[in-house]
CSV table of C-alpha atoms in Angstrom, one decimal:
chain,number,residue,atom,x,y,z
A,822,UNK,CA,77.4,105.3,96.8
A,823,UNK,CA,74.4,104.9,98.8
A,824,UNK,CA,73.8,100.9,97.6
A,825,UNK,CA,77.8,100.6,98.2
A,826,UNK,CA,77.6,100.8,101.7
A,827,UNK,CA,73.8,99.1,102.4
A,828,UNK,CA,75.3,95.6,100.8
A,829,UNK,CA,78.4,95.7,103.7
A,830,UNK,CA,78.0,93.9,106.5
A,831,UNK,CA,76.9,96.2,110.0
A,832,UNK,CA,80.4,95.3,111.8
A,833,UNK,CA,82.4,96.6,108.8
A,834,UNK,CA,80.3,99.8,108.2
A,835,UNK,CA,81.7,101.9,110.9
A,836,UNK,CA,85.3,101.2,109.0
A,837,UNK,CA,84.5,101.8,105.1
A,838,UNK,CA,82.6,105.4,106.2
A,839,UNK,CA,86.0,106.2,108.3
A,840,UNK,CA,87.9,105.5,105.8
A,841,UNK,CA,85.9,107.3,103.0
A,842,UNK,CA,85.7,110.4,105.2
A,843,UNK,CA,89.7,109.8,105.7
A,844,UNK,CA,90.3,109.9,101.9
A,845,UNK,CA,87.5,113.3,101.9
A,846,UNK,CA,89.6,114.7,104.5
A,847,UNK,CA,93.0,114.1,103.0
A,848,UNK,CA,92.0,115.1,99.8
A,849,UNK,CA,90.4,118.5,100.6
A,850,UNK,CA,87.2,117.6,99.5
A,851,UNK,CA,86.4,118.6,103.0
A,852,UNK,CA,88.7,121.4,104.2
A,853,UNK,CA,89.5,122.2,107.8
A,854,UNK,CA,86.6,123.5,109.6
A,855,UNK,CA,83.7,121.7,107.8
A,856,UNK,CA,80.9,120.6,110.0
A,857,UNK,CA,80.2,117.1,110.1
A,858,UNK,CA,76.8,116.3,110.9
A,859,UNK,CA,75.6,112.5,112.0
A,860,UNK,CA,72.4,113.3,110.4
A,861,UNK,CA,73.8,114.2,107.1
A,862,UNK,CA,76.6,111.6,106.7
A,863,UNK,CA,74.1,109.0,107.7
A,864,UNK,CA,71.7,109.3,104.7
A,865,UNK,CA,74.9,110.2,102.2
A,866,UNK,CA,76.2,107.0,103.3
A,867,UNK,CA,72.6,105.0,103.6
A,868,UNK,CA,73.4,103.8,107.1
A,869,UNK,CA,71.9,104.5,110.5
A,870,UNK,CA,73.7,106.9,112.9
A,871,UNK,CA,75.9,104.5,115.1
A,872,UNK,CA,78.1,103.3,112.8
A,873,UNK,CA,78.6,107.2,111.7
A,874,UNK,CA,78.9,107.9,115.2
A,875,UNK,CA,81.5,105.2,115.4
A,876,UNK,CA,83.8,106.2,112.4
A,877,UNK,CA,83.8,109.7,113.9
A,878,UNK,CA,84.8,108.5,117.2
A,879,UNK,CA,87.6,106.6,115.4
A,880,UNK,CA,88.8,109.7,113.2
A,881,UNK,CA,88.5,111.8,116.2
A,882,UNK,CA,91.3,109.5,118.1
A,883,UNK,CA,93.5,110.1,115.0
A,884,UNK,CA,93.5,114.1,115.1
A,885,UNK,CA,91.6,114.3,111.6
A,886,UNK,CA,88.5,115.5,113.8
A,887,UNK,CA,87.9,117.1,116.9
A,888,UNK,CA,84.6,117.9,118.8
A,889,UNK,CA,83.1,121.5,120.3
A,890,UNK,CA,80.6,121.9,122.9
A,891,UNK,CA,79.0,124.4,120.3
A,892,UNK,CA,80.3,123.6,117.4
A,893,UNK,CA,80.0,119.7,117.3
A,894,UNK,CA,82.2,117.4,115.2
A,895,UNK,CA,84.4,119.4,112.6
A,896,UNK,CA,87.3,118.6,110.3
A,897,UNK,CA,90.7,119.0,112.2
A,898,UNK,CA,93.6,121.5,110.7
A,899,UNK,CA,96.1,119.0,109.4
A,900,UNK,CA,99.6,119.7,111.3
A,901,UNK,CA,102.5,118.8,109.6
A,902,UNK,CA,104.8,119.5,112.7
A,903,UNK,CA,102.8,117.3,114.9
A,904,UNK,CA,102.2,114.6,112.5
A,905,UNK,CA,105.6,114.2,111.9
A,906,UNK,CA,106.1,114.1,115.7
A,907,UNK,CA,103.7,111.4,115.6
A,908,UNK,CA,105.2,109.1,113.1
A,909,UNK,CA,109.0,109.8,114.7
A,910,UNK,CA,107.5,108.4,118.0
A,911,UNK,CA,106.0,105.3,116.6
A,912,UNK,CA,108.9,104.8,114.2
A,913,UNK,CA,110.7,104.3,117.3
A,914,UNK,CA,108.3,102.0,118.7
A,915,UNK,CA,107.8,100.0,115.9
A,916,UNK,CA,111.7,99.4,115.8
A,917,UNK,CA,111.8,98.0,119.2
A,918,UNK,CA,109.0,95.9,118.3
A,919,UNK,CA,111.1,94.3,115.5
A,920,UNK,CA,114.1,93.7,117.2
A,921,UNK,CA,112.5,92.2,120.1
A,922,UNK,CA,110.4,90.0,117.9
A,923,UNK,CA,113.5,89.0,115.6
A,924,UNK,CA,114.7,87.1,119.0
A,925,UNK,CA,111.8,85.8,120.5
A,926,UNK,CA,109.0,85.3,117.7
A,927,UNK,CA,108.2,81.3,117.2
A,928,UNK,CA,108.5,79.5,114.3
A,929,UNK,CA,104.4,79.6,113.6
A,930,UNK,CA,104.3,83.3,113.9
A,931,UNK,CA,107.2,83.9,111.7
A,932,UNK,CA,105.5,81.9,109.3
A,933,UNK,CA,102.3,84.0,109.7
A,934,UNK,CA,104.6,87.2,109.2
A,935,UNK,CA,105.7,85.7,105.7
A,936,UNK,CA,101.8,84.1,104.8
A,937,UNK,CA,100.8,87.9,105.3
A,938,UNK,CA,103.4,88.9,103.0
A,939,UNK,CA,102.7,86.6,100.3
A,940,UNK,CA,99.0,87.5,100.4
A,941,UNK,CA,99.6,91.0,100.2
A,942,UNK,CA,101.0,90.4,96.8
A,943,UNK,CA,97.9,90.7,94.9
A,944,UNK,CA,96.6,93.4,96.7
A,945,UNK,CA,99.7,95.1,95.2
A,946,UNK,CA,99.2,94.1,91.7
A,947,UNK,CA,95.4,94.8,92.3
A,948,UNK,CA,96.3,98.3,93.2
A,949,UNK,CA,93.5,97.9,96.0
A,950,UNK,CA,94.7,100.4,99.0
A,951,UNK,CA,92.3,98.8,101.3
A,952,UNK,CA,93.4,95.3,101.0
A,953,UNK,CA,96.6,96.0,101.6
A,954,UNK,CA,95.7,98.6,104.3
A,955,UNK,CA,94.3,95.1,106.0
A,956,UNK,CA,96.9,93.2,105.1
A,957,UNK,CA,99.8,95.4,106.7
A,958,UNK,CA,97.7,96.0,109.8
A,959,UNK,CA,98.1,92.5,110.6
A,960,UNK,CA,101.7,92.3,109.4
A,961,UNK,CA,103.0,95.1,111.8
A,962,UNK,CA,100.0,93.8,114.7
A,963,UNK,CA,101.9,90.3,114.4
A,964,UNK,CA,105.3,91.7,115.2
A,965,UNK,CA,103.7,93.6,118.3
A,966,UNK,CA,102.5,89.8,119.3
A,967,UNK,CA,106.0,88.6,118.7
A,968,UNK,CA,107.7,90.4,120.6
A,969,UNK,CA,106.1,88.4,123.7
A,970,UNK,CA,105.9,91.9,125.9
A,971,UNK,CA,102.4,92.7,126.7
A,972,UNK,CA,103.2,96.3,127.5
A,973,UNK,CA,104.7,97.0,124.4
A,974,UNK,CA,102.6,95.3,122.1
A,975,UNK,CA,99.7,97.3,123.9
A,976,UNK,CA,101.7,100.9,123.6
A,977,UNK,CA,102.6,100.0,119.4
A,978,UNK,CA,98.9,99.4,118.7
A,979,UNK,CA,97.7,102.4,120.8
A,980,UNK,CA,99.9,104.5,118.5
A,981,UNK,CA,98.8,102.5,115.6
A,982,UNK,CA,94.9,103.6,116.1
A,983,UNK,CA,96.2,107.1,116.4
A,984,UNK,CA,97.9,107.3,113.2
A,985,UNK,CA,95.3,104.6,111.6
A,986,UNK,CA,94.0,107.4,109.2
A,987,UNK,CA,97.6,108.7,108.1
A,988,UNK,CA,98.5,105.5,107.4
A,989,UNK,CA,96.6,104.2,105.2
A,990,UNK,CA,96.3,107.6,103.3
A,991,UNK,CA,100.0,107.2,102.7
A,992,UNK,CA,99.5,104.4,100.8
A,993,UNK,CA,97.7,106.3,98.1
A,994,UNK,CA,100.8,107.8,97.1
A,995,UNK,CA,102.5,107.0,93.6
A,996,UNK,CA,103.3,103.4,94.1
A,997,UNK,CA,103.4,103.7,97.8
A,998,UNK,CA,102.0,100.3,98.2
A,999,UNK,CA,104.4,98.2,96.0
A,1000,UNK,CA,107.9,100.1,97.9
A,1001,UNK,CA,105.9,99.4,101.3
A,1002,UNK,CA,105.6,95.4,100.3
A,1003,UNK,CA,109.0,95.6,99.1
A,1004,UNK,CA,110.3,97.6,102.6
A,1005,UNK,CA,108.2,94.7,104.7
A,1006,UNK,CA,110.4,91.9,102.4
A,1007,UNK,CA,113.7,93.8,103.7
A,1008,UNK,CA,112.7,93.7,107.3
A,1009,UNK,CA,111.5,90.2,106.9
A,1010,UNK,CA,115.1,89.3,105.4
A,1011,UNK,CA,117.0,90.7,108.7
A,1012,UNK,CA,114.6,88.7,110.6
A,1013,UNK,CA,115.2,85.1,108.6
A,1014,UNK,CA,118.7,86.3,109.2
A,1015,UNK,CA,118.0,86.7,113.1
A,1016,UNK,CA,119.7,89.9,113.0
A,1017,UNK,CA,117.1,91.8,115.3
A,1018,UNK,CA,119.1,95.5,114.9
A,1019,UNK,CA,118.8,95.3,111.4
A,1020,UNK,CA,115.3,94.9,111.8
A,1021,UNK,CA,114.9,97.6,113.8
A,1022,UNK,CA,116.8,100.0,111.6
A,1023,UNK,CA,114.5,98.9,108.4
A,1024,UNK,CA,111.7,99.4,109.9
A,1025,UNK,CA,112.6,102.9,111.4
A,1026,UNK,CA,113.6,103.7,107.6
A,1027,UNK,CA,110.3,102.2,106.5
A,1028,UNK,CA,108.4,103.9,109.2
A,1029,UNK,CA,109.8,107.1,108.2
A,1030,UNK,CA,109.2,106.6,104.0
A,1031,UNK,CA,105.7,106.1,104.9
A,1032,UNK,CA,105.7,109.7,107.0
A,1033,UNK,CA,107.1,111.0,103.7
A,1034,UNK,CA,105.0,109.4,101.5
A,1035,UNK,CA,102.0,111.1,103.4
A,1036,UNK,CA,103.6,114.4,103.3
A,1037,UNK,CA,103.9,114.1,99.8
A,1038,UNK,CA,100.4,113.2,99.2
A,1039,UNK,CA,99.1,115.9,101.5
A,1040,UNK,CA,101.6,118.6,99.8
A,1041,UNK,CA,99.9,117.3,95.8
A,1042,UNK,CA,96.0,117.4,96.8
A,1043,UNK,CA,95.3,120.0,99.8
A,1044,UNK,CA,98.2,122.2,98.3
């Protein structure tokens, strides 16, 4: 594991410990309540302590960690109730970010929105979660552009980085991936078809899958 992470590049280190710590996390390999110590995760991961510090700072904005004055960074008790709070809200947000980009986006970035979903094709057949973790960040972060609202676009990714983590766990589920690449063709459809409120309601319905999925994968490996 060590030589895994020493041959990645500094500015991506910070990401591939959050998001093996996310997968620990999510899988129970580290229950509620375990002590996370910079120290520690430094040498199991053979990097210095600031991008540690970094990727706990990161899972700590998405609720999988939370901090003590005495009892320092520890593994947060997954909610259900407030996670599904969390993934009704940006459902929601998500939605308007369709519709409003279904009637404003430019003909370059709806062509970006359909390059991103061809590429995320072979991530798919790959089975390789993180590349299309990648990939589907910049899909939904290209509709918040599209919609040409500032505001709005900054609100969807704020909610994004919260529920970054849960996210991309849910994609571990079954064949999670493929029906998400196959939900982001449907909502791509309605927009080639300028219908911006079908958008909206496919990716509420898609928004809401992935809760499930994540529910689902929580429910098989912590239960």
């Amino acid at each position: 594991m060590h030589g895994e992470f020493q041959k990645i590049d500094s500015g991506l280190l910070s990401d591939r410990i959050r998001n093996a710590l996310t997968d620990a996390i999510t899988s129970g390999e580290l229950p509620a309540g375990t002590a996370l110590d910079e120290q520690n995760l430094a040498q199991r991961y053979g990097a210095s302590r600031t991008p540690v510090r970094e990727a706990l700072r990161q899972l700590a904005a998405s609720g999988l960690v939370e901090a003590g004055p005495r009892r320092g960074v520890v593994v947060a008790r997954l909610t259900p109730e407030r996670i599904a709070d969390m993934f009704e809200t940006t459902a929601e947000i998500e939605a308007m970010c369709a519709r409003l980009a279904t009637y404003r986006m430019t003909p370059l970035e709806r062509g970006r929105l359909m390059d991103l979903h061809e590429d995320s094709a072979a991530a798919v057949e790959a089975g390789d979660v993180d590349a299309y973790d990648r990939l589907n960040r910049a899909f939904h972060e290209s509709l918040y552009a599209a919609t040409h609202n500032g505001f709005m676009a900054e609100q969807a990714l704020a909610i994004r980085e919260r529920l970054a983590a849960f996210r991309r766990t849910q994609l571990r589920h079954a064949d999670r991936i493929r029906r998400s690449r196959d939900e982001h063709g449907e909502i791509l459809s309605a927009i080639a078809e300028g219908d911006g409120e079908l958008a909206a309601r496919r990716m509420r319905a898609h928004m809401l899958r992935a809760a499930a999925a994540l529910g689902r994968y929580i429910a098989e490996t912590v239960g």
